[in-house]
JSON list of C-alpha atoms in Angstrom, two decimals:
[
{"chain": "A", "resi": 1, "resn": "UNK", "atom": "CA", "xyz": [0.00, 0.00, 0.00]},
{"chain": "A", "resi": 2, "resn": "UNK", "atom": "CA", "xyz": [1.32, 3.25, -1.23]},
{"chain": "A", "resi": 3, "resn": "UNK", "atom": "CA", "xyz": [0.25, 6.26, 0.78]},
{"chain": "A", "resi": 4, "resn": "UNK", "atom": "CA", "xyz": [0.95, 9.91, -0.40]},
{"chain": "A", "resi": 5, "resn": "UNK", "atom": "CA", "xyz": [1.22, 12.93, 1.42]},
{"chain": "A", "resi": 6, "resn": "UNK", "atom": "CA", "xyz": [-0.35, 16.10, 0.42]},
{"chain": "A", "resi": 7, "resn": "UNK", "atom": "CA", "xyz": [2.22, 19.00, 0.77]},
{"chain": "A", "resi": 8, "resn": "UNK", "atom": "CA", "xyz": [0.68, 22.62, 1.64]},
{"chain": "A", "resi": 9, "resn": "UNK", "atom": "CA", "xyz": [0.30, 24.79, -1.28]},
{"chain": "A", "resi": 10, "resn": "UNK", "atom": "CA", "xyz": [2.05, 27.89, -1.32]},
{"chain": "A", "resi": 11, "resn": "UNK", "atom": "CA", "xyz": [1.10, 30.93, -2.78]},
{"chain": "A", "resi": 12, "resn": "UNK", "atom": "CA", "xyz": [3.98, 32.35, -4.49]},
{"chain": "A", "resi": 13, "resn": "UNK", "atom": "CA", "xyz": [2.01, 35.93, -5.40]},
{"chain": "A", "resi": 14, "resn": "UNK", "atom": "CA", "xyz": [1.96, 36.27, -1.55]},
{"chain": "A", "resi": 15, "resn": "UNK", "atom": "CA", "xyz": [4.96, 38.79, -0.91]},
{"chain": "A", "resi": 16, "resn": "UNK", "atom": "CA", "xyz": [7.93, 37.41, 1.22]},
{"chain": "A", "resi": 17, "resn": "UNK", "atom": "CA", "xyz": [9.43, 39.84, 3.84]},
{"chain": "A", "resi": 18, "resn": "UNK", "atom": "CA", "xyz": [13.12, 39.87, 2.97]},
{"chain": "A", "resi": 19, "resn": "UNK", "atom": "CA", "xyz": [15.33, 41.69, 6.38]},
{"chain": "A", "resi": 20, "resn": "UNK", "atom": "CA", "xyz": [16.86, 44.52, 4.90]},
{"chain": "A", "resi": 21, "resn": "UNK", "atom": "CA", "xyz": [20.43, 44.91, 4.57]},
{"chain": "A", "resi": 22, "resn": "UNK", "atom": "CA", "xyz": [23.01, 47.63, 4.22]},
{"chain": "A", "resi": 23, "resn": "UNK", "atom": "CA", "xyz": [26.32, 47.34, 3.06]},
{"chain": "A", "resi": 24, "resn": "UNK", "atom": "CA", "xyz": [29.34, 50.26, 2.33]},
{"chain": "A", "resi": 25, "resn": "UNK", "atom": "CA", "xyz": [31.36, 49.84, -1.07]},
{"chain": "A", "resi": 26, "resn": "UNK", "atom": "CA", "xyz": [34.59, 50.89, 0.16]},
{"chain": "A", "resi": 27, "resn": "UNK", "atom": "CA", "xyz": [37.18, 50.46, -2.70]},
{"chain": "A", "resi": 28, "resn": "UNK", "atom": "CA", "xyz": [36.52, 49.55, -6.10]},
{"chain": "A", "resi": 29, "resn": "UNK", "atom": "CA", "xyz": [39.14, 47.12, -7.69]},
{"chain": "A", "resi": 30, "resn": "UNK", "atom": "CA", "xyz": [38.41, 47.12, -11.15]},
{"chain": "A", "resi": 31, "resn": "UNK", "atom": "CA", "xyz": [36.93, 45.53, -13.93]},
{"chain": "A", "resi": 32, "resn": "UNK", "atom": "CA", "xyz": [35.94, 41.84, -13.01]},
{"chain": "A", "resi": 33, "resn": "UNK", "atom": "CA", "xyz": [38.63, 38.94, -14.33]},
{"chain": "A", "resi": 34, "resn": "UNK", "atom": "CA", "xyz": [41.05, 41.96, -15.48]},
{"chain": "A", "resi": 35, "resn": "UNK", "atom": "CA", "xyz": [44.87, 41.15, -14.45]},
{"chain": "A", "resi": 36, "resn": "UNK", "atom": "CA", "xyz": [44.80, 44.13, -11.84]},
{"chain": "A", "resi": 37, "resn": "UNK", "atom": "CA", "xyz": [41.60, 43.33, -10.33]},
{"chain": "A", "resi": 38, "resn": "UNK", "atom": "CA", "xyz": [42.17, 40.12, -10.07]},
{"chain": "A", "resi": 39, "resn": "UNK", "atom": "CA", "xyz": [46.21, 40.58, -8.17]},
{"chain": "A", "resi": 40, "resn": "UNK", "atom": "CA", "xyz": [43.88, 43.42, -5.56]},
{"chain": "A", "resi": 41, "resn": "UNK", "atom": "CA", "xyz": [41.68, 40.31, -4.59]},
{"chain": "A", "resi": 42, "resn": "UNK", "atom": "CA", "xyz": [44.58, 38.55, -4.47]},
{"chain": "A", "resi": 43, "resn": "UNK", "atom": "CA", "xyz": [46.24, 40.37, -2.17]},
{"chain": "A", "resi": 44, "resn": "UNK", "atom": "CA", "xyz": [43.01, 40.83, 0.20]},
{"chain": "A", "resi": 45, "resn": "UNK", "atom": "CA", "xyz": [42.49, 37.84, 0.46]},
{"chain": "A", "resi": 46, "resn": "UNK", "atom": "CA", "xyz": [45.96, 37.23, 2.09]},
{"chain": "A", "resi": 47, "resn": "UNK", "atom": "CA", "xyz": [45.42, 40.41, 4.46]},
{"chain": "A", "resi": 48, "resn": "UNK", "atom": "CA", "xyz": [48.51, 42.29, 2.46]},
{"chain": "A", "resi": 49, "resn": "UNK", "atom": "CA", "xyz": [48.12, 45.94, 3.13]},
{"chain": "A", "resi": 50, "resn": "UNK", "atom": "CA", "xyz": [48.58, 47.88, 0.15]},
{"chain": "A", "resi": 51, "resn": "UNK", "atom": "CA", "xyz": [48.15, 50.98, 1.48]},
{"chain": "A", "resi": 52, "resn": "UNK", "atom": "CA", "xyz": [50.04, 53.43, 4.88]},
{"chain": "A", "resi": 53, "resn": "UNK", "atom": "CA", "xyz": [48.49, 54.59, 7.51]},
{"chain": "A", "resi": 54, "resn": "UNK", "atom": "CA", "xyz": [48.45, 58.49, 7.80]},
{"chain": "A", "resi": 55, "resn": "UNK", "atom": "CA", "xyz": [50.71, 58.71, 10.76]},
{"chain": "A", "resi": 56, "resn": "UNK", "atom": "CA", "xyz": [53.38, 56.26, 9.32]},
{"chain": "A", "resi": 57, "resn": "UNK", "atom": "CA", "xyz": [53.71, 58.11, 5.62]},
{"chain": "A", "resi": 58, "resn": "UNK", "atom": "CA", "xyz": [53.72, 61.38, 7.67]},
{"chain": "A", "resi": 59, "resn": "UNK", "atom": "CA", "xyz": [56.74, 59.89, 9.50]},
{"chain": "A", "resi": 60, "resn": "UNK", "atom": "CA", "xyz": [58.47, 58.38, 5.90]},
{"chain": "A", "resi": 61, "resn": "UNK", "atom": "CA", "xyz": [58.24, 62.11, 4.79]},
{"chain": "A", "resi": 62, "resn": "UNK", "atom": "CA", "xyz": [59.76, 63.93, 8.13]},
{"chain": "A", "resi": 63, "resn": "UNK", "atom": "CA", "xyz": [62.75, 61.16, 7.58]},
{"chain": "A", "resi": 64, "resn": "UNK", "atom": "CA", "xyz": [63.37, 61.33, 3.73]},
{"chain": "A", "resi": 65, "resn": "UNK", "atom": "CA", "xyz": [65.65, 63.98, 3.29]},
{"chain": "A", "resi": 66, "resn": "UNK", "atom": "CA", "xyz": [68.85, 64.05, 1.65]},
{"chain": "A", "resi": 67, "resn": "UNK", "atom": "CA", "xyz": [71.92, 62.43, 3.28]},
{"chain": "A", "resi": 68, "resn": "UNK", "atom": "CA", "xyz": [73.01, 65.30, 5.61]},
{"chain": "A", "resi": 69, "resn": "UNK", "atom": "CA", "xyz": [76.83, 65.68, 7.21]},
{"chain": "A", "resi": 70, "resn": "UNK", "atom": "CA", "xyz": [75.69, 65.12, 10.72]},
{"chain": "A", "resi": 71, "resn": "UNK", "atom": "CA", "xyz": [74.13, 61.97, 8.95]},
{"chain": "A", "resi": 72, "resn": "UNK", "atom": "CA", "xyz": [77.64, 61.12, 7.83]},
{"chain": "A", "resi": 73, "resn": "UNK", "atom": "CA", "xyz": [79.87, 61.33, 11.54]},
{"chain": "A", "resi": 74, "resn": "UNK", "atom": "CA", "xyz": [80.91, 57.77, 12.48]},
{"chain": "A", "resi": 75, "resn": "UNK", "atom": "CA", "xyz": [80.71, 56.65, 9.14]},
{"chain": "A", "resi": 76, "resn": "UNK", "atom": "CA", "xyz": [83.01, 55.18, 6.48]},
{"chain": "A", "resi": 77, "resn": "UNK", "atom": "CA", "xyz": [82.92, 57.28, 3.49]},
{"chain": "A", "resi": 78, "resn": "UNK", "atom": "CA", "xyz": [83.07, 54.62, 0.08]},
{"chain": "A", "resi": 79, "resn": "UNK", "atom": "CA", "xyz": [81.72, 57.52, -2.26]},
{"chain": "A", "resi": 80, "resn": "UNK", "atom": "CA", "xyz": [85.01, 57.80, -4.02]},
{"chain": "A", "resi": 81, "resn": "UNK", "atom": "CA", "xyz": [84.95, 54.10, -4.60]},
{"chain": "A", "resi": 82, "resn": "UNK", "atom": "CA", "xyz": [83.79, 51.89, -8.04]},
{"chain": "A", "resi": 83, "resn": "UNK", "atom": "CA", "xyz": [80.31, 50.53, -6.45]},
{"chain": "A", "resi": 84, "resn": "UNK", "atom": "CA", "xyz": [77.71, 49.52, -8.52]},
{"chain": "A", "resi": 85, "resn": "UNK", "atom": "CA", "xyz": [74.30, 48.01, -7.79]},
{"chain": "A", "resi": 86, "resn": "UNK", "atom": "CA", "xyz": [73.14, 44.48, -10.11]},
{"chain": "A", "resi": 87, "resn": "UNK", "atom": "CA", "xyz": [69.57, 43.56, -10.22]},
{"chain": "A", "resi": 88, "resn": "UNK", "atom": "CA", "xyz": [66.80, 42.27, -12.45]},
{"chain": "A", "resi": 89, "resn": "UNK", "atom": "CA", "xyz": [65.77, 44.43, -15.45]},
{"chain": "A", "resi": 90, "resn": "UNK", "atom": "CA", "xyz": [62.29, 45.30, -13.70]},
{"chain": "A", "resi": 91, "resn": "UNK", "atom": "CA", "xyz": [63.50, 46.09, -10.38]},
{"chain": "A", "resi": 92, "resn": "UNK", "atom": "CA", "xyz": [62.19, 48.98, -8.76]},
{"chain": "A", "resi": 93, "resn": "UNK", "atom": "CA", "xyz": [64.07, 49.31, -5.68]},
{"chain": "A", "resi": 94, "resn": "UNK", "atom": "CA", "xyz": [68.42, 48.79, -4.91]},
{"chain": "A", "resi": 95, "resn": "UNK", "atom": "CA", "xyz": [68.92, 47.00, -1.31]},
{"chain": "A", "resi": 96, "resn": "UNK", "atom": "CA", "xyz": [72.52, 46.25, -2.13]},
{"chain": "A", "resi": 97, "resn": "UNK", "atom": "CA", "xyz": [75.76, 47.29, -3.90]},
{"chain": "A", "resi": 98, "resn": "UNK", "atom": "CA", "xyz": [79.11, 45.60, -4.58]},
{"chain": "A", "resi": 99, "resn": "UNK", "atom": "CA", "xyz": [82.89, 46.60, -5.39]},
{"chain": "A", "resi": 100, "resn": "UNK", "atom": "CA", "xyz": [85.77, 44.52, -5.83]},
{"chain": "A", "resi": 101, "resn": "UNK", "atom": "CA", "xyz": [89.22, 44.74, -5.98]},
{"chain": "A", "resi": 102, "resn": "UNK", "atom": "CA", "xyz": [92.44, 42.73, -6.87]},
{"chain": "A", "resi": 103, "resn": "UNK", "atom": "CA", "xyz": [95.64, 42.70, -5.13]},
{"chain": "A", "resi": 104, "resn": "UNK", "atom": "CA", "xyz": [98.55, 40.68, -5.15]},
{"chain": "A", "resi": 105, "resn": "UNK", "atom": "CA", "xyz": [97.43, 38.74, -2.26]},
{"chain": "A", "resi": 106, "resn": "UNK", "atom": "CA", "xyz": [93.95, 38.09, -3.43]},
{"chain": "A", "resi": 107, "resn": "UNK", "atom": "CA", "xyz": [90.58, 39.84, -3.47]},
{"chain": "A", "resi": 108, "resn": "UNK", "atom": "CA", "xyz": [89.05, 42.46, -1.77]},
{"chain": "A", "resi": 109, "resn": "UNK", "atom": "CA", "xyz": [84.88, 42.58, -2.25]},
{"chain": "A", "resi": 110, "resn": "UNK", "atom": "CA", "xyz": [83.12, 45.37, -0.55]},
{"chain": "A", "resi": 111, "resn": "UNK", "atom": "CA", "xyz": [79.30, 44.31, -0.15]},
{"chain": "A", "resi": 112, "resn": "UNK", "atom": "CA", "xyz": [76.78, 47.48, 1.01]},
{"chain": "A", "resi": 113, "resn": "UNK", "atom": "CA", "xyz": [73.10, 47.04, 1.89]},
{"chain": "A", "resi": 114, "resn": "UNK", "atom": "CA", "xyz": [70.97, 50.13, 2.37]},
{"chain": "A", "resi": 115, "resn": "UNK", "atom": "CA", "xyz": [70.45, 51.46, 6.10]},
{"chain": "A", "resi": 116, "resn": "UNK", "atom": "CA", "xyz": [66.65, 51.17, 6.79]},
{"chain": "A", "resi": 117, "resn": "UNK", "atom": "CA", "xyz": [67.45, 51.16, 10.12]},
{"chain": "A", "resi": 118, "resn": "UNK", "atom": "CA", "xyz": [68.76, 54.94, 10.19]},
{"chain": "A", "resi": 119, "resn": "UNK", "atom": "CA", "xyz": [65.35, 56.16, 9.25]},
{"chain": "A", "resi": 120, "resn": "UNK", "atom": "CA", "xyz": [62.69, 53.36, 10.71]},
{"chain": "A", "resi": 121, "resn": "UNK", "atom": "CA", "xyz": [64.59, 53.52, 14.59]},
{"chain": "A", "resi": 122, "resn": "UNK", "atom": "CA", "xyz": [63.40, 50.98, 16.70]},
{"chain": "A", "resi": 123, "resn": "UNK", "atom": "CA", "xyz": [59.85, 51.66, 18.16]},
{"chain": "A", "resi": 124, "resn": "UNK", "atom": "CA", "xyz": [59.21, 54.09, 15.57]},
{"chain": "A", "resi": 125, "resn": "UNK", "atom": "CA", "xyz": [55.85, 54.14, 13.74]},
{"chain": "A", "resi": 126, "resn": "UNK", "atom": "CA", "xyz": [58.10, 52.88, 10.45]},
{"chain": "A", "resi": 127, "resn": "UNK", "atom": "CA", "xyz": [59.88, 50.82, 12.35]},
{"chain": "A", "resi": 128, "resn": "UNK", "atom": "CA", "xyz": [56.75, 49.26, 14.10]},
{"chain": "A", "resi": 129, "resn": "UNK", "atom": "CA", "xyz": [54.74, 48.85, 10.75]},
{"chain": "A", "resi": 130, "resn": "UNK", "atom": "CA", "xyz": [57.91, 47.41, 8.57]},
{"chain": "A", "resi": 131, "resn": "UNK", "atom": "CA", "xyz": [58.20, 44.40, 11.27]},
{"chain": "A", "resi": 132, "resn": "UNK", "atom": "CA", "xyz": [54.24, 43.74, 11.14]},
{"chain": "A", "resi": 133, "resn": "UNK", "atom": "CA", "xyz": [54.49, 43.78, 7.29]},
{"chain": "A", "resi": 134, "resn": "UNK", "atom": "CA", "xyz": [58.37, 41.68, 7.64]},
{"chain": "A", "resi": 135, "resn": "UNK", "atom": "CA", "xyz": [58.94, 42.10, 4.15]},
{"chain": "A", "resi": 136, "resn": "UNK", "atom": "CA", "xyz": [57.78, 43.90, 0.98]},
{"chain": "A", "resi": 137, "resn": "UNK", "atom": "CA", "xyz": [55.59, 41.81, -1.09]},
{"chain": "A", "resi": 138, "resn": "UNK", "atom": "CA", "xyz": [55.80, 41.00, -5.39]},
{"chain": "A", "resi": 139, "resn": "UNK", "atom": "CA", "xyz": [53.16, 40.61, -7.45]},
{"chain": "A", "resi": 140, "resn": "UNK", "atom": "CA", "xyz": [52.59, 40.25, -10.74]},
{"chain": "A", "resi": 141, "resn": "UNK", "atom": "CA", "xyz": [51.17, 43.62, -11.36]},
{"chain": "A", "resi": 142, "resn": "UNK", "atom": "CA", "xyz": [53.18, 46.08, -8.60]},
{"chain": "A", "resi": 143, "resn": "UNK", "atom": "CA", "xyz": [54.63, 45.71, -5.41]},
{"chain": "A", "resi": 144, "resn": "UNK", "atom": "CA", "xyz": [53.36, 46.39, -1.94]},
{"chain": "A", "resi": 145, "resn": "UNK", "atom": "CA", "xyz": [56.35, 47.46, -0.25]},
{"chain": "A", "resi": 146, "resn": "UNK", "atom": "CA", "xyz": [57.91, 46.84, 3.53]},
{"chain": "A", "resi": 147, "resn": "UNK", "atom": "CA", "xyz": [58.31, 50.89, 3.43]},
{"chain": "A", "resi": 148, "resn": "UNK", "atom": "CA", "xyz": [56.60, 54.20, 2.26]},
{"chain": "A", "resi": 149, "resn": "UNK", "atom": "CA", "xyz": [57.59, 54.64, -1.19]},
{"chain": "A", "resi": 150, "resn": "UNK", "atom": "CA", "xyz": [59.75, 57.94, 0.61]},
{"chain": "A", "resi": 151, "resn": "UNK", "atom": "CA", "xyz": [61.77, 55.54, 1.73]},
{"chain": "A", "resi": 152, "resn": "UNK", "atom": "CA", "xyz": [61.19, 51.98, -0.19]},
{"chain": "A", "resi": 153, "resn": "UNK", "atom": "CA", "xyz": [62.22, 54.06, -3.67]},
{"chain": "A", "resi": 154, "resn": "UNK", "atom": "CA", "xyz": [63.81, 56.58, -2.30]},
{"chain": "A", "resi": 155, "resn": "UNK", "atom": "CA", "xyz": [66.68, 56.67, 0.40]},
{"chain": "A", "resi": 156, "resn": "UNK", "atom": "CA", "xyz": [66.37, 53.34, 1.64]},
{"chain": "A", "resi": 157, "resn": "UNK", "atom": "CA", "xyz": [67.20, 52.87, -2.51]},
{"chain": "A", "resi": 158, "resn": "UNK", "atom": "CA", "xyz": [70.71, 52.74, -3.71]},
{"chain": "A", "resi": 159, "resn": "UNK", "atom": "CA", "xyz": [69.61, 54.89, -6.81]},
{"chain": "A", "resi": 160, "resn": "UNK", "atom": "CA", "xyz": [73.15, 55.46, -8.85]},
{"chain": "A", "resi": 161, "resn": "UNK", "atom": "CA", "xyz": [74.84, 58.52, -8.28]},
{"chain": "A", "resi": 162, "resn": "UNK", "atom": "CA", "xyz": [73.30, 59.58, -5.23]},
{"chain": "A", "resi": 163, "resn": "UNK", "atom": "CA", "xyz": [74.56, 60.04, -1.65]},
{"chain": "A", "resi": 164, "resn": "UNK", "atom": "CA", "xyz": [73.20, 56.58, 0.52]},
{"chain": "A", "resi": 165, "resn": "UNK", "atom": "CA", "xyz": [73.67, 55.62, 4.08]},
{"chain": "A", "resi": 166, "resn": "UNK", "atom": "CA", "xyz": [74.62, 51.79, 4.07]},
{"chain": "A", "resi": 167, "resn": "UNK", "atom": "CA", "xyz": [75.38, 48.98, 6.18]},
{"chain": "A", "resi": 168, "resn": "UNK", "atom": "CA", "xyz": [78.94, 47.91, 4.70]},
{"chain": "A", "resi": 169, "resn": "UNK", "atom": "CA", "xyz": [80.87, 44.62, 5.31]},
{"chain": "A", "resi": 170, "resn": "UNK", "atom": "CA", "xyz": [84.75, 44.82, 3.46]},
{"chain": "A", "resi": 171, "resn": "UNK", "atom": "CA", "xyz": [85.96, 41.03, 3.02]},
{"chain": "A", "resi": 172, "resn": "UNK", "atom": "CA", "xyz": [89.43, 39.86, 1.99]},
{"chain": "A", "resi": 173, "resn": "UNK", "atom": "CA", "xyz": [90.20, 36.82, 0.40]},
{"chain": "A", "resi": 174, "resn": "UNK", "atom": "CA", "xyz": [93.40, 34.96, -1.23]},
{"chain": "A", "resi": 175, "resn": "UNK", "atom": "CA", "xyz": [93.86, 33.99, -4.11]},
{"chain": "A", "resi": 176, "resn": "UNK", "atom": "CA", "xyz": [92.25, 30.44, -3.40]},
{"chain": "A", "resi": 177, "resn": "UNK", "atom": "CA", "xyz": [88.86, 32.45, -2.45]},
{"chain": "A", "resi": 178, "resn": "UNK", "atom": "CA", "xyz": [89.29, 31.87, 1.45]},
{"chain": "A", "resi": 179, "resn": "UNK", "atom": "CA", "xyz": [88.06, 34.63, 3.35]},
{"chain": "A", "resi": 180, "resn": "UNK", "atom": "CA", "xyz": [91.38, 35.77, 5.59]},
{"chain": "A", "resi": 181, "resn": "UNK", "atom": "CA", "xyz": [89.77, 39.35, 7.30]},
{"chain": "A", "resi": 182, "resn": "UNK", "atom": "CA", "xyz": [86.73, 41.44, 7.65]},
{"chain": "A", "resi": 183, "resn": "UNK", "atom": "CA", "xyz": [85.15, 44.26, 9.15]},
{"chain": "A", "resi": 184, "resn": "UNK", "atom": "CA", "xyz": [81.60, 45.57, 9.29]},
{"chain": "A", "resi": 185, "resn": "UNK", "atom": "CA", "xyz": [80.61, 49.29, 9.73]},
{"chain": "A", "resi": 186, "resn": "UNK", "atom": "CA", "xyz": [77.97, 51.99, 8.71]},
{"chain": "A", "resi": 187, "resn": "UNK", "atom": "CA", "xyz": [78.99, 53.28, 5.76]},
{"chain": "A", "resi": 188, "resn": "UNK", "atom": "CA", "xyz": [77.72, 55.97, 2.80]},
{"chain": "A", "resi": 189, "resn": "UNK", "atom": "CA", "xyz": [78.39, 55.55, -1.26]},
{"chain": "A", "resi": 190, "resn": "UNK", "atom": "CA", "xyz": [77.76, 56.88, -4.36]},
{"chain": "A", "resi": 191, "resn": "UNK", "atom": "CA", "xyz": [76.94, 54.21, -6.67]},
{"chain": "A", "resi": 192, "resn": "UNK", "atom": "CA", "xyz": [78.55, 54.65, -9.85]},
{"chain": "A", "resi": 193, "resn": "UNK", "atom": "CA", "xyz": [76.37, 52.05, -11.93]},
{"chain": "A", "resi": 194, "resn": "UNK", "atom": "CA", "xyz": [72.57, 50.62, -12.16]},
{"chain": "A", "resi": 195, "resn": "UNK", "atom": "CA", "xyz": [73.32, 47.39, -13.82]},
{"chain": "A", "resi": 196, "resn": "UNK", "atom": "CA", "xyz": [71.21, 44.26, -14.52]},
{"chain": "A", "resi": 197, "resn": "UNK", "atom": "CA", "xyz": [71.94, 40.45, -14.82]},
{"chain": "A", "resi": 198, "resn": "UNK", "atom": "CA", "xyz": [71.41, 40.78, -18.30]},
{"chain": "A", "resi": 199, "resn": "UNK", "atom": "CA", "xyz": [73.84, 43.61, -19.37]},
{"chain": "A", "resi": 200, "resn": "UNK", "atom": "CA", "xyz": [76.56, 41.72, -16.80]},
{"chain": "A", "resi": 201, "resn": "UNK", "atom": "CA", "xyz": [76.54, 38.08, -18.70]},
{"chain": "A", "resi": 202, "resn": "UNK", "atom": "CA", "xyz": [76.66, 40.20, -21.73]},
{"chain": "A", "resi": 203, "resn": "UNK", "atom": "CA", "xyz": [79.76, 41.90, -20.51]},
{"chain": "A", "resi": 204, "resn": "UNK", "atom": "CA", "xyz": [81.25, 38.28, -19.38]},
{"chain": "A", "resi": 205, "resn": "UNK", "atom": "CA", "xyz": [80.50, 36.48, -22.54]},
{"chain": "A", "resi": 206, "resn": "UNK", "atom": "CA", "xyz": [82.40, 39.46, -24.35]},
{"chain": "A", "resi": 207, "resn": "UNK", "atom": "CA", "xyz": [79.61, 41.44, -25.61]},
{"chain": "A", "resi": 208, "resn": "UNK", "atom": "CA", "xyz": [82.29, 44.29, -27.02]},
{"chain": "A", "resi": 209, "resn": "UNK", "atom": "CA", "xyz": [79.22, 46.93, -26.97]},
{"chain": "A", "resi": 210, "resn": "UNK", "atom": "CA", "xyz": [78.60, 46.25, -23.88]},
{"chain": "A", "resi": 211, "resn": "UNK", "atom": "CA", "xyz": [82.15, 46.57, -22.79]},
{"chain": "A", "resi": 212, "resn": "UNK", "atom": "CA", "xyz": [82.58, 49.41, -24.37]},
{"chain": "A", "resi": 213, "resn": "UNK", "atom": "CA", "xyz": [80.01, 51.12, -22.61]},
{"chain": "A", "resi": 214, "resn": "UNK", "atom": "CA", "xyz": [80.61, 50.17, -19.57]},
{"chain": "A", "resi": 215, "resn": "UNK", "atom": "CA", "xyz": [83.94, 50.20, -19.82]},
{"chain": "A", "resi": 216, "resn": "UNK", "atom": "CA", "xyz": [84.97, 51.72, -16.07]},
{"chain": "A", "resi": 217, "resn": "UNK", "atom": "CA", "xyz": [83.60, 48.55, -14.79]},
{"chain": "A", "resi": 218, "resn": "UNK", "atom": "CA", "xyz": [84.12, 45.81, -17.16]},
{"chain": "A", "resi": 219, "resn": "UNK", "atom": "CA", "xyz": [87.50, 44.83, -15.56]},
{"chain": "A", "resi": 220, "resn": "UNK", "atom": "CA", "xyz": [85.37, 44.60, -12.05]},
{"chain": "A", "resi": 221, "resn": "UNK", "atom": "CA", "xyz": [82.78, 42.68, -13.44]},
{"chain": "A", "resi": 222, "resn": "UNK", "atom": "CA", "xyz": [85.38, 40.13, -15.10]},
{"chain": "A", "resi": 223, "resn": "UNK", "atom": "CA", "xyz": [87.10, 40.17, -11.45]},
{"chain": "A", "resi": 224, "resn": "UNK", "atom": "CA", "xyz": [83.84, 39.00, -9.21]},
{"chain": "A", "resi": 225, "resn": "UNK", "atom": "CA", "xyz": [82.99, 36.11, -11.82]},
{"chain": "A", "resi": 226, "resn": "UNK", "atom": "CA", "xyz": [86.91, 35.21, -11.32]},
{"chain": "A", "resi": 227, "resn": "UNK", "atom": "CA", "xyz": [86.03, 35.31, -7.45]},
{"chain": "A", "resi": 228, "resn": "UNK", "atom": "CA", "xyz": [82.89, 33.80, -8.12]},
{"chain": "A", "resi": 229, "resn": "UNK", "atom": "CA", "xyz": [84.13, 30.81, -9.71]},
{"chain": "A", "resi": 230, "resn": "UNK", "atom": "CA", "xyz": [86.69, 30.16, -6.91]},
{"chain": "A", "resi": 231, "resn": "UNK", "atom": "CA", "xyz": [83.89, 30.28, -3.99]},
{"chain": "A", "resi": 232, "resn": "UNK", "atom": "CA", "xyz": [81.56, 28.13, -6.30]},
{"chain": "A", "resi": 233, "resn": "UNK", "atom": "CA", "xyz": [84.70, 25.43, -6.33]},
{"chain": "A", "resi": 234, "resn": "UNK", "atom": "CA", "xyz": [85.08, 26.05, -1.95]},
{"chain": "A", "resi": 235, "resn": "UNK", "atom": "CA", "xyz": [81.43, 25.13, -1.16]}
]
């Protein structure tokens, strides 16, 4: 025996009270499925700030002012030397420089990474919001960075041929590539060069335009693969 049960009609021209809601559009990222919409989603969805609070930008712009000589006291003074600074061919910012030098004894490579810590000093409001965001951040589209761009693209940047406070190690090798002496101190250069992977293995696989050109450095360049080699052969 089958029995059915008779469901209770409903009248769907009978209106249905819907609660209302409110809701706040608060930033508009773009077309939908567009590259640039689509990396903003991206990074909201993993809680990346892309933007500064008021009081830390106003503290990136009291800081970002040109290397001063009461900046300078304490300080090892590598303007005069042949440093130049070696990244990708899109890179927006310079955290590091190199020179290097031969001697009869061996090699001397000086290695100098920007000073963030002269303008974000501990407990500041930069200092406080560059260790909550630990690094800046790449995507495929722009770059969130650790630092206001004051800072990020500007001092903390080792933009060639301008004055920049560094942290600077000097190493000293022999000729086998075994490090024999060293010595760490704040530091301020000039870089002399903005070059990029690219134009350097040009240089080393004897691009002669390329030499030509950059022809103040070509010797150093030829120098750190020569040193490069040897600590590739110690590891």
């Amino acid at each position: 025996k089958i029995e059915t049960i008779e469901e209770p009609i409903v009248n769907v021209s009978e209106e249905i009270e819907i609660p209302e809601t409110e809701g706040e559009i608060i930033e508009v990222l773009g077309r939908q499925f567009t590259r640039v919409a689509e990396v903003k989603s991206i990074a909201i969805a993993n809680k990346i700030e892309t933007t500064f609070k008021n009081e830390v930008i106003a503290r990136a712009e009291e800081v970002a002012v040109p290397v001063t000589k009461s900046a300078l006291i304490g300080r090892r003074d590598f303007r005069e030397d042949l440093t130049v600074t070696i990244d990708g061919e899109d890179a927006r910012d310079f955290d590091d420089a190199v020179e290097i030098e031969k001697t009869k004894s061996g090699y001397v490579l000086g290695v100098h990474i920007a000073d963030v810590s002269y303008y974000a000093q501990e407990n500041s409001a930069l200092d406080i919001e560059a260790r909550k965001r630990g690094t800046s951040v790449y995507l495929p589209s722009f770059v969130v960075p650790m630092l206001p761009e004051h800072l990020s693209n500007g001092l903390c940047s080792l933009n060639p041929n301008c004055d920049r406070l560094t942290m600077s190690v000097i190493i000293e090798f022999d000729l086998d590539g075994n490090i024999t002496n060293y010595r760490i101190s704040e530091g301020v250069i000039n870089s002399k060069y903005r070059m990029t992977y690219k134009k350097v293995l040009g240089i080393l696989k004897g691009d002669t335009k390329l030499s030509e050109e950059y022809s103040e450095i070509t010797d150093s360049i030829h120098i750190m693969n020569e040193l490069r080699e040897k600590l590739k052969k110690a590891v």
